[in-house]
């Protein structure tokens, strides 16, 4: 398979063009270097005076270090570098499996599809039970019914038959890996922003649009919070905007992440996603569906 | 004849109930003369649920317990702590086993697969080949050793 470093692959299905590539002047994009000559390093050197606002709750493997992202705030235009947040490398620095992203995106598109197209076969078309003329002697070609597929007005031989369902499920771990790969690619392409919370000073959508334009986040932004209760300001600001969308963390999916140019997560969302996505690395295979009770889950 | 039968049936029925729902004068139902029985009715108890709870299986794989000596009787050994200073790292599987598997293709091609190699797999494959060659192997096997690297879409950080 072709190996292309993630920096060269631009994955965006979003609307419009980006407003110009602008990297944060102080952004440290450390890739969670694993097992270099000295695997016991704590991580990339942090500049003095920059607080670490979040550590990984779940244990990080010994040979890997957390990746980091700047924590920003939506309360002011210039509040961009409040501190650093550690992100778990097994969620935000996995190998960029584009084939898995493709599989999951296509699955998301197709598994809900039911095509309702239906045509009538020669048996269902009205009429055509009688032999139109006798077999021999009339001089015309021999036919058995006036509704056979070669006749005008006849049935369709191999047409779509009834509602067809294109439902299929990818394995749970493939879907989980798709989410991890999408988060990794968003982070590595500077399209992921971590925010302390989604509180705005006003509920004016103009403020949000100006903030996004000022920070060059792109044309479409996906804001993710943990619960369904979100601050009223952001809910009303986003409600009439088409390209800026607000979803709870359970609604995060690969198609939305690829469709929007920027992804904005809160710190609580990052913790939630890490916990949920890393659990699948350490679980038994399901004896029965996980919606039924297990002794230590949920 | 039919009238006599009906009359006798009516007389039998009327002997039991004088008024509506109550026995005839001076009589009481048998259940009223006895003491209230000691039957407590239906009691719901959740004390026995603990026998069900201990049968429900866990969903996540536990960490292996610490043993006195390694390797354990089954031959298992924990990963080295801290990990050795190499340019690659081979993770354990989710059941804490070494990720070495056998593969058979075309009915006769036997291969050994080492999965979950992170870092520089070229160096890893060279070292594996060297380690195989170090011991004694029959010459026909030694000549047949081939290694192949399967890069899966590269890794972030590798240029």
Short mmCIF file of C-alpha atoms in Angstrom, two decimals:
data_model
loop_
_atom_site.label_atom_id
_atom_site.label_comp_id
_atom_site.label_asym_id
_atom_site.label_seq_id
_atom_site.Cartn_x
_atom_site.Cartn_y
_atom_site.Cartn_z
CA UNK A 1 0.00 0.00 0.00
CA UNK A 2 1.20 3.50 -0.67
CA UNK A 3 2.77 5.06 2.32
CA UNK A 4 2.07 8.73 2.58
CA UNK A 5 2.88 10.66 5.68
CA UNK A 6 -0.25 12.11 7.21
CA UNK A 7 0.99 15.63 6.66
CA UNK A 8 0.62 15.22 2.93
CA UNK A 9 -2.85 13.84 2.96
CA UNK A 10 -5.52 16.45 3.21
CA UNK A 11 -8.77 14.87 4.16
CA UNK A 12 -11.55 17.37 3.98
CA UNK A 13 -14.97 16.92 2.49
CA UNK A 14 -16.04 20.25 3.89
CA UNK A 15 -17.63 23.16 2.09
CA UNK A 16 -15.54 25.92 0.63
CA UNK A 17 -11.86 26.51 0.90
CA UNK A 18 -9.82 27.05 3.99
CA UNK A 19 -9.02 30.57 4.96
CA UNK A 20 -5.30 30.03 4.73
CA UNK A 21 -3.08 27.74 6.66
CA UNK A 22 -2.05 29.29 9.93
CA UNK A 23 -0.31 27.32 12.59
CA UNK A 24 -0.28 28.54 16.13
CA UNK A 25 2.95 30.24 16.78
CA UNK A 26 3.61 28.26 19.88
CA UNK A 27 2.01 24.96 18.97
CA UNK A 28 3.94 21.93 19.95
CA UNK A 29 2.86 19.05 17.89
CA UNK A 30 4.71 16.24 19.53
CA UNK A 31 3.86 12.90 18.04
CA UNK A 32 4.24 10.86 21.17
CA UNK A 33 7.64 9.55 20.09
CA UNK A 34 7.89 5.96 20.90
CA UNK A 35 10.95 3.98 21.73
CA UNK A 36 13.59 6.26 20.34
CA UNK A 37 17.04 5.75 21.67
CA UNK A 38 15.73 6.77 25.09
CA UNK A 39 12.20 5.54 25.67
CA UNK A 40 12.06 6.70 29.26
CA UNK A 41 11.70 10.40 28.40
CA UNK A 42 8.67 12.01 29.92
CA UNK A 43 7.71 13.74 26.71
CA UNK A 44 8.64 16.74 24.64
CA UNK A 45 10.15 19.57 26.71
CA UNK A 46 7.50 21.93 27.89
CA UNK A 47 8.32 25.61 27.71
CA UNK A 48 8.70 27.15 31.15
CA UNK A 49 5.58 28.69 32.62
CA UNK A 50 3.10 26.72 30.55
CA UNK A 51 0.73 24.83 32.85
CA UNK A 52 -0.27 21.28 32.09
CA UNK A 53 -4.03 21.48 32.42
CA UNK A 54 -4.83 17.87 31.86
CA UNK A 55 -3.00 14.59 32.31
CA UNK A 56 -4.12 11.27 30.94
CA UNK A 57 -6.25 9.44 33.50
CA UNK A 58 -5.75 6.03 31.94
CA UNK A 59 -2.28 4.50 32.03
CA UNK A 60 -0.11 5.29 29.04
CA UNK A 61 2.05 2.40 27.73
CA UNK A 62 5.63 2.68 28.88
CA UNK A 63 7.16 2.93 25.47
CA UNK A 64 4.91 5.80 24.39
CA UNK A 65 4.41 9.31 25.60
CA UNK A 66 1.26 11.39 25.46
CA UNK A 67 0.71 13.79 22.59
CA UNK A 68 -0.11 17.33 23.55
CA UNK A 69 -2.45 20.03 22.39
CA UNK A 70 -3.01 23.61 23.40
CA UNK A 71 -6.04 24.32 25.51
CA UNK A 72 -7.97 27.32 24.27
CA UNK A 73 -11.06 29.18 25.36
CA UNK A 74 -14.07 30.56 23.52
CA UNK A 75 -14.56 33.42 25.95
CA UNK A 76 -12.30 35.85 24.16
CA UNK A 77 -10.75 36.24 20.75
CA UNK A 78 -7.19 36.02 22.01
CA UNK A 79 -7.49 33.27 24.62
CA UNK A 80 -5.65 30.67 22.61
CA UNK A 81 -2.82 29.34 24.75
CA UNK A 82 -4.15 28.78 28.24
CA UNK A 83 -2.13 25.64 28.81
CA UNK A 84 -1.32 22.20 27.50
CA UNK A 85 -3.41 19.06 27.62
CA UNK A 86 -1.99 15.56 27.45
CA UNK A 87 -3.79 13.29 25.02
CA UNK A 88 -3.48 9.52 25.18
CA UNK A 89 -1.29 8.21 22.34
CA UNK A 90 -3.43 5.13 21.78
CA UNK A 91 -6.36 7.36 20.86
CA UNK A 92 -4.74 10.44 19.38
CA UNK A 93 -1.56 8.99 17.86
CA UNK A 94 -2.48 5.71 16.24
CA UNK A 95 -1.10 4.72 12.81
CA UNK A 96 -3.12 6.59 10.19
CA UNK A 97 -5.10 3.75 8.67
CA UNK A 98 -6.79 5.38 5.71
CA UNK A 99 -8.28 2.10 4.63
CA UNK A 100 -10.12 1.82 7.91
CA UNK A 101 -11.33 5.40 7.63
CA UNK A 102 -12.67 4.62 4.19
CA UNK A 103 -14.37 1.46 5.39
CA UNK A 104 -16.06 3.22 8.28
CA UNK A 105 -17.10 6.24 6.21
CA UNK A 106 -18.61 4.03 3.50
CA UNK A 107 -20.32 1.90 6.11
CA UNK A 108 -21.85 4.99 7.70
CA UNK A 109 -23.16 6.08 4.35
CA UNK A 110 -24.55 2.74 3.26
CA UNK A 111 -25.78 0.80 6.24
CA UNK A 112 -28.84 3.01 6.62
CA UNK A 113 -29.72 2.81 2.96
CA UNK A 114 -32.86 1.11 1.84
CA UNK A 115 -33.51 1.47 -1.86
CA UNK A 116 -37.20 1.36 -2.63
CA UNK A 117 -36.85 0.85 -6.37
CA UNK A 118 -39.00 -1.93 -7.74
CA UNK A 119 -39.97 -2.94 -11.24
CA UNK A 120 -42.50 -5.41 -12.49
CA UNK A 121 -41.39 -8.66 -14.03
CA UNK A 122 -43.20 -10.29 -16.92
CA UNK A 123 -45.32 -12.13 -14.37
CA UNK A 124 -46.45 -8.97 -12.59
CA UNK A 125 -47.23 -6.81 -15.60
CA UNK A 126 -50.93 -6.71 -16.32
CA UNK A 127 -51.95 -9.05 -19.10
CA UNK A 128 -49.76 -11.30 -21.18
CA UNK A 129 -51.26 -14.67 -20.30
CA UNK A 130 -52.29 -15.66 -23.76
CA UNK A 131 -50.15 -16.58 -26.70
CA UNK A 132 -50.62 -13.60 -29.05
CA UNK A 133 -50.70 -15.61 -32.27
CA UNK A 134 -50.22 -19.23 -33.20
CA UNK A 135 -46.75 -20.67 -33.24
CA UNK A 136 -46.50 -21.47 -36.92
CA UNK A 137 -48.02 -20.10 -40.05
CA UNK A 138 -48.55 -16.41 -39.28
CA UNK A 139 -45.21 -15.32 -40.69
CA UNK A 140 -44.33 -13.36 -37.57
CA UNK A 141 -41.78 -14.23 -34.92
CA UNK A 142 -42.89 -16.70 -32.34
CA UNK A 143 -43.98 -15.27 -29.00
CA UNK A 144 -45.58 -16.65 -25.91
CA UNK A 145 -46.86 -13.51 -24.22
CA UNK A 146 -47.13 -9.83 -24.94
CA UNK A 147 -45.42 -8.90 -21.70
CA UNK A 148 -42.11 -10.67 -22.13
CA UNK A 149 -39.04 -8.46 -21.64
CA UNK A 150 -38.31 -8.08 -25.32
CA UNK A 151 -41.70 -6.53 -25.95
CA UNK A 152 -42.52 -2.86 -25.58
CA UNK A 153 -44.56 -2.49 -22.42
CA UNK A 154 -43.31 -5.81 -21.16
CA UNK A 155 -41.80 -6.64 -17.83
CA UNK A 156 -38.20 -5.89 -16.88
CA UNK A 157 -35.98 -8.93 -16.85
CA UNK A 158 -33.30 -8.06 -14.28
CA UNK A 159 -34.55 -4.92 -12.66
CA UNK A 160 -34.49 -3.86 -9.01
CA UNK A 161 -36.70 -6.15 -7.01
CA UNK A 162 -38.46 -4.62 -4.12
CA UNK A 163 -37.02 -2.69 -1.22
CA UNK A 164 -33.39 -3.72 -0.86
CA UNK A 165 -31.55 -3.22 2.36
CA UNK A 166 -27.83 -2.47 2.33
CA UNK A 167 -27.49 -3.00 6.04
CA UNK A 168 -24.29 -4.50 7.37
CA UNK A 169 -22.29 -3.98 10.53
CA UNK A 170 -18.58 -3.61 10.74
CA UNK A 171 -16.97 -5.20 13.79
CA UNK A 172 -17.12 -2.99 16.85
CA UNK A 173 -13.35 -2.78 17.09
CA UNK A 174 -13.07 -1.61 13.47
CA UNK A 175 -15.52 1.20 14.16
CA UNK A 176 -13.64 2.14 17.32
CA UNK A 177 -10.36 2.15 15.42
CA UNK A 178 -11.97 4.35 12.77
CA UNK A 179 -12.81 6.93 15.43
CA UNK A 180 -9.28 6.78 16.80
CA UNK A 181 -7.77 7.19 13.35
CA UNK A 182 -10.02 10.13 12.58
CA UNK A 183 -9.10 11.85 15.84
CA UNK A 184 -5.41 11.20 15.15
CA UNK A 185 -5.59 12.63 11.67
CA UNK A 186 -7.47 15.70 12.84
CA UNK A 187 -4.83 16.30 15.47
CA UNK A 188 -1.88 15.72 13.17
CA UNK A 189 -3.28 18.02 10.52
CA UNK A 190 -3.80 20.85 13.02
CA UNK A 191 -7.56 20.61 12.75
CA UNK A 192 -8.24 19.61 16.33
CA UNK A 193 -8.64 22.22 19.04
CA UNK A 194 -9.14 21.53 22.71
CA UNK A 195 -11.24 24.02 24.62
CA UNK A 196 -11.77 24.19 28.36
CA UNK A 197 -15.52 24.57 28.00
CA UNK A 198 -18.05 25.77 25.45
CA UNK A 199 -19.07 28.94 27.28
CA UNK A 200 -19.52 32.08 25.25
CA UNK A 201 -19.82 35.64 26.56
CA UNK A 202 -22.80 36.34 24.26
CA UNK A 203 -25.31 34.31 22.36
CA UNK A 204 -24.74 36.32 19.21
CA UNK A 205 -23.78 34.01 16.34
CA UNK A 206 -21.76 36.89 14.90
CA UNK A 207 -19.33 36.62 17.81
CA UNK A 208 -18.74 32.95 17.15
CA UNK A 209 -18.26 33.49 13.43
CA UNK A 210 -15.78 36.29 14.05
CA UNK A 211 -13.87 34.17 16.53
CA UNK A 212 -13.64 31.32 14.07
CA UNK A 213 -12.56 33.67 11.30
CA UNK A 214 -9.97 35.27 13.58
CA UNK A 215 -8.44 31.95 14.58
CA UNK A 216 -8.58 30.61 11.03
CA UNK A 217 -10.41 27.48 12.00
CA UNK A 218 -11.90 27.04 8.58
CA UNK A 219 -15.37 27.10 7.11
CA UNK A 220 -17.00 24.36 9.11
CA UNK A 221 -16.53 23.57 12.76
CA UNK A 222 -17.80 20.65 14.78
CA UNK A 223 -18.13 21.44 18.47
CA UNK A 224 -18.36 18.47 20.79
CA UNK A 225 -19.44 18.52 24.43
CA UNK A 226 -20.01 15.59 26.74
CA UNK A 227 -23.63 15.74 27.84
CA UNK A 228 -26.68 17.02 26.11
CA UNK A 229 -26.87 19.97 28.54
CA UNK A 230 -24.75 22.60 26.95
CA UNK A 231 -24.47 26.28 27.85
CA UNK A 232 -27.46 28.15 26.50
CA UNK A 233 -25.32 30.76 24.75
CA UNK A 234 -23.63 28.34 22.44
CA UNK A 235 -26.83 26.42 21.78
CA UNK A 236 -28.63 29.53 20.62
CA UNK A 237 -25.61 30.85 18.75
CA UNK A 238 -25.18 27.65 16.78
CA UNK A 239 -28.82 26.85 16.21
CA UNK A 240 -29.22 28.97 13.10
CA UNK A 241 -25.76 28.41 11.67
CA UNK A 242 -25.41 25.82 8.97
CA UNK A 243 -21.72 25.07 8.92
CA UNK A 244 -21.10 25.16 12.66
CA UNK A 245 -22.60 22.24 14.49
CA UNK A 246 -22.84 21.17 18.09
CA UNK A 247 -23.05 17.52 19.01
CA UNK A 248 -22.84 15.51 22.23
CA UNK A 249 -19.84 13.21 22.54
CA UNK A 250 -21.93 10.12 21.79
CA UNK A 251 -22.79 11.66 18.42
CA UNK A 252 -19.18 11.87 17.25
CA UNK A 253 -18.65 9.91 14.05
CA UNK A 254 -16.11 9.60 11.29
CA UNK A 255 -18.26 11.15 8.57
CA UNK A 256 -18.93 14.28 10.62
CA UNK A 257 -15.27 14.59 11.52
CA UNK A 258 -14.30 14.42 7.87
CA UNK A 259 -17.12 16.68 6.72
CA UNK A 260 -16.24 19.52 9.07
CA UNK A 261 -12.90 21.17 8.64
CA UNK A 262 -12.23 21.72 12.33
CA UNK A 263 -13.05 19.69 15.37
CA UNK A 264 -13.33 21.35 18.76
CA UNK A 265 -13.39 19.16 21.85
CA UNK A 266 -13.78 20.17 25.47
CA UNK A 267 -11.55 18.71 28.17
CA UNK A 268 -14.44 16.64 29.50
CA UNK A 269 -15.08 15.30 26.03
CA UNK A 270 -11.46 14.28 25.66
CA UNK A 271 -11.64 12.37 28.95
CA UNK A 272 -14.90 10.71 27.92
CA UNK A 273 -13.60 9.70 24.50
CA UNK A 274 -10.35 8.32 25.88
CA UNK A 275 -12.18 6.27 28.47
CA UNK A 276 -14.69 4.85 26.02
CA UNK A 277 -12.27 4.18 23.18
CA UNK A 278 -9.53 2.67 25.31
CA UNK A 279 -11.89 0.27 27.05
CA UNK A 280 -12.14 -1.70 23.82
CA UNK A 281 -8.42 -2.49 23.94
CA UNK A 282 -8.82 -4.30 27.21
CA UNK A 283 -12.13 -6.07 26.97
CA UNK A 284 -13.09 -9.67 26.46
CA UNK A 285 -15.07 -10.59 23.40
CA UNK A 286 -18.75 -10.20 24.13
CA UNK A 287 -20.49 -13.34 25.35
CA UNK A 288 -23.79 -11.50 25.03
CA UNK A 289 -24.55 -7.96 23.93
CA UNK A 290 -23.05 -5.27 26.09
CA UNK A 291 -26.43 -3.69 26.72
CA UNK A 292 -27.11 -6.60 29.11
CA UNK A 293 -25.42 -6.37 32.48
CA UNK A 294 -21.83 -7.44 33.07
CA UNK A 295 -20.31 -7.43 36.50
CA UNK A 296 -17.97 -4.48 35.84
CA UNK A 297 -19.68 -2.70 32.97
CA UNK A 298 -20.94 -0.03 32.59
CA UNK B 1 -91.05 -33.29 37.52
CA UNK B 2 -88.80 -30.49 36.28
CA UNK B 3 -90.52 -28.12 38.66
CA UNK B 4 -89.79 -30.42 41.63
CA UNK B 5 -86.09 -30.58 40.72
CA UNK B 6 -85.88 -26.83 40.43
CA UNK B 7 -87.66 -26.36 43.74
CA UNK B 8 -85.31 -28.71 45.61
CA UNK B 9 -82.27 -26.96 44.13
CA UNK B 10 -83.61 -23.60 45.23
CA UNK B 11 -84.24 -24.90 48.73
CA UNK B 12 -80.62 -26.17 49.00
CA UNK B 13 -79.26 -22.88 47.80
CA UNK B 14 -81.45 -20.85 50.13
CA UNK B 15 -80.35 -22.90 53.12
CA UNK B 16 -76.79 -21.51 52.81
CA UNK B 17 -77.44 -17.78 52.49
CA UNK B 18 -80.16 -16.14 54.43
CA UNK B 19 -79.27 -12.56 53.44
CA UNK B 20 -77.29 -11.52 50.41
CA UNK B 21 -73.61 -12.56 50.95
CA UNK B 22 -74.07 -13.37 54.61
CA UNK B 23 -74.96 -16.73 56.06
CA UNK B 24 -78.38 -17.32 57.53
CA UNK B 25 -79.29 -16.03 60.97
CA UNK B 26 -76.94 -17.25 63.72
CA UNK B 27 -74.49 -18.87 61.36
CA UNK B 28 -70.99 -17.76 60.45
CA UNK B 29 -68.57 -18.75 57.69
CA UNK B 30 -65.93 -21.24 58.70
CA UNK B 31 -63.11 -18.82 57.92
CA UNK B 32 -64.52 -16.34 60.45
CA UNK B 33 -64.42 -18.82 63.33
CA UNK B 34 -60.79 -19.75 62.84
CA UNK B 35 -57.91 -17.53 63.98
CA UNK B 36 -56.17 -15.47 61.33
CA UNK B 37 -53.60 -17.84 59.83
CA UNK B 38 -49.86 -17.21 60.23
CA UNK B 39 -49.35 -17.12 56.45
CA UNK B 40 -47.39 -13.92 55.83
CA UNK B 41 -48.38 -13.50 52.23
CA UNK B 42 -45.83 -12.86 49.50
CA UNK B 43 -42.47 -11.53 50.79
CA UNK B 44 -40.00 -10.23 48.19
CA UNK B 45 -36.44 -10.84 49.20
CA UNK B 46 -33.33 -9.68 47.38
CA UNK B 47 -30.94 -11.52 49.68
CA UNK B 48 -30.42 -14.38 47.27
CA UNK B 49 -29.44 -12.15 44.36
CA UNK B 50 -25.82 -12.37 45.45
CA UNK B 51 -25.77 -15.91 44.07
CA UNK B 52 -26.77 -14.53 40.68
CA UNK B 53 -24.35 -11.62 40.85
CA UNK B 54 -21.31 -13.78 41.31
CA UNK B 55 -22.17 -15.69 38.14
CA UNK B 56 -22.26 -12.61 35.91
CA UNK B 57 -18.97 -12.46 34.00
CA UNK B 58 -16.69 -9.41 33.85
CA UNK B 59 -16.27 -7.48 30.62
CA UNK B 60 -12.68 -6.23 30.90
CA UNK B 61 -9.54 -8.32 31.06
CA UNK B 62 -7.76 -8.14 34.42
CA UNK B 63 -4.05 -7.56 34.85
CA UNK B 64 -2.15 -10.81 35.49
CA UNK B 65 -1.36 -11.35 39.18
CA UNK B 66 2.17 -11.20 40.46
CA UNK B 67 3.78 -14.60 40.77
CA UNK B 68 6.72 -15.60 42.94
CA UNK B 69 8.87 -16.88 40.15
CA UNK B 70 8.92 -16.62 36.40
CA UNK B 71 8.34 -18.33 34.05
CA UNK B 72 5.02 -19.53 35.46
CA UNK B 73 4.18 -23.24 35.16
CA UNK B 74 2.43 -22.55 31.85
CA UNK B 75 5.53 -20.84 30.50
CA UNK B 76 4.24 -17.29 30.68
CA UNK B 77 6.57 -14.44 31.45
CA UNK B 78 5.64 -10.82 31.98
CA UNK B 79 7.11 -8.14 29.72
CA UNK B 80 10.40 -6.63 30.89
CA UNK B 81 10.04 -3.62 33.08
CA UNK B 82 11.39 -1.10 32.05
CA UNK B 83 11.20 -1.99 28.33
CA UNK B 84 14.58 -2.68 26.71
CA UNK B 85 16.35 0.09 24.90
CA UNK B 86 15.61 -0.87 21.29
CA UNK B 87 14.42 1.08 18.26
CA UNK B 88 11.28 -1.05 18.11
CA UNK B 89 8.74 -2.30 20.61
CA UNK B 90 6.48 -5.32 20.40
CA UNK B 91 3.30 -4.97 22.39
CA UNK B 92 1.57 -7.80 24.13
CA UNK B 93 -1.82 -8.98 22.99
CA UNK B 94 -4.87 -8.10 25.03
CA UNK B 95 -4.52 -11.39 26.86
CA UNK B 96 -0.94 -10.44 27.77
CA UNK B 97 0.61 -12.98 25.42
CA UNK B 98 3.46 -12.61 22.96
CA UNK B 99 2.00 -11.74 19.54
CA UNK B 100 3.55 -14.56 17.53
CA UNK B 101 1.18 -16.52 15.35
CA UNK B 102 1.41 -19.23 12.71
CA UNK B 103 -0.03 -18.74 9.26
CA UNK B 104 -0.74 -21.22 6.53
CA UNK B 105 -1.48 -20.14 2.97
CA UNK B 106 -1.85 -22.11 -0.24
CA UNK B 107 -2.09 -25.25 1.84
CA UNK B 108 1.64 -25.63 2.13
CA UNK B 109 3.22 -22.27 2.90
CA UNK B 110 3.86 -22.12 6.62
CA UNK B 111 4.76 -18.78 8.06
CA UNK B 112 5.29 -17.27 11.46
CA UNK B 113 3.75 -13.87 11.94
CA UNK B 114 4.92 -11.36 14.53
CA UNK B 115 2.27 -8.71 14.93
CA UNK B 116 2.07 -5.46 16.90
CA UNK B 117 5.59 -4.28 16.12
CA UNK B 118 5.89 -0.55 16.66
CA UNK B 119 8.86 1.54 15.69
CA UNK B 120 11.51 0.40 13.22
CA UNK B 121 10.36 -2.96 11.89
CA UNK B 122 13.32 -3.28 9.50
CA UNK B 123 15.67 -3.47 12.45
CA UNK B 124 13.24 -5.80 14.20
CA UNK B 125 13.14 -8.21 11.27
CA UNK B 126 16.93 -8.18 10.93
CA UNK B 127 17.31 -8.96 14.61
CA UNK B 128 14.74 -11.73 14.45
CA UNK B 129 16.54 -13.30 11.49
CA UNK B 130 19.85 -13.10 13.33
CA UNK B 131 18.39 -14.62 16.46
CA UNK B 132 16.98 -17.52 14.46
CA UNK B 133 20.31 -18.17 12.81
CA UNK B 134 22.22 -18.10 16.09
CA UNK B 135 21.15 -21.53 17.23
CA UNK B 136 21.66 -24.67 15.20
CA UNK B 137 19.14 -25.30 12.48
CA UNK B 138 19.18 -27.97 9.79
CA UNK B 139 20.65 -26.48 6.59
CA UNK B 140 17.50 -26.90 4.53
CA UNK B 141 15.56 -24.86 7.09
CA UNK B 142 18.30 -22.30 7.48
CA UNK B 143 18.33 -21.60 3.76
CA UNK B 144 14.58 -21.24 3.66
CA UNK B 145 14.30 -18.45 6.23
CA UNK B 146 12.78 -15.37 4.69
CA UNK B 147 11.45 -12.29 6.42
CA UNK B 148 8.95 -9.82 5.10
CA UNK B 149 7.80 -6.55 6.53
CA UNK B 150 4.21 -5.48 6.25
CA UNK B 151 3.91 -1.78 6.80
CA UNK B 152 0.42 -0.78 7.63
CA UNK B 153 0.03 2.75 6.39
CA UNK B 154 3.12 3.96 8.23
CA UNK B 155 3.05 5.61 11.61
CA UNK B 156 2.89 9.22 12.68
CA UNK B 157 6.33 10.48 13.46
CA UNK B 158 8.14 8.33 10.92
CA UNK B 159 9.38 10.36 8.00
#
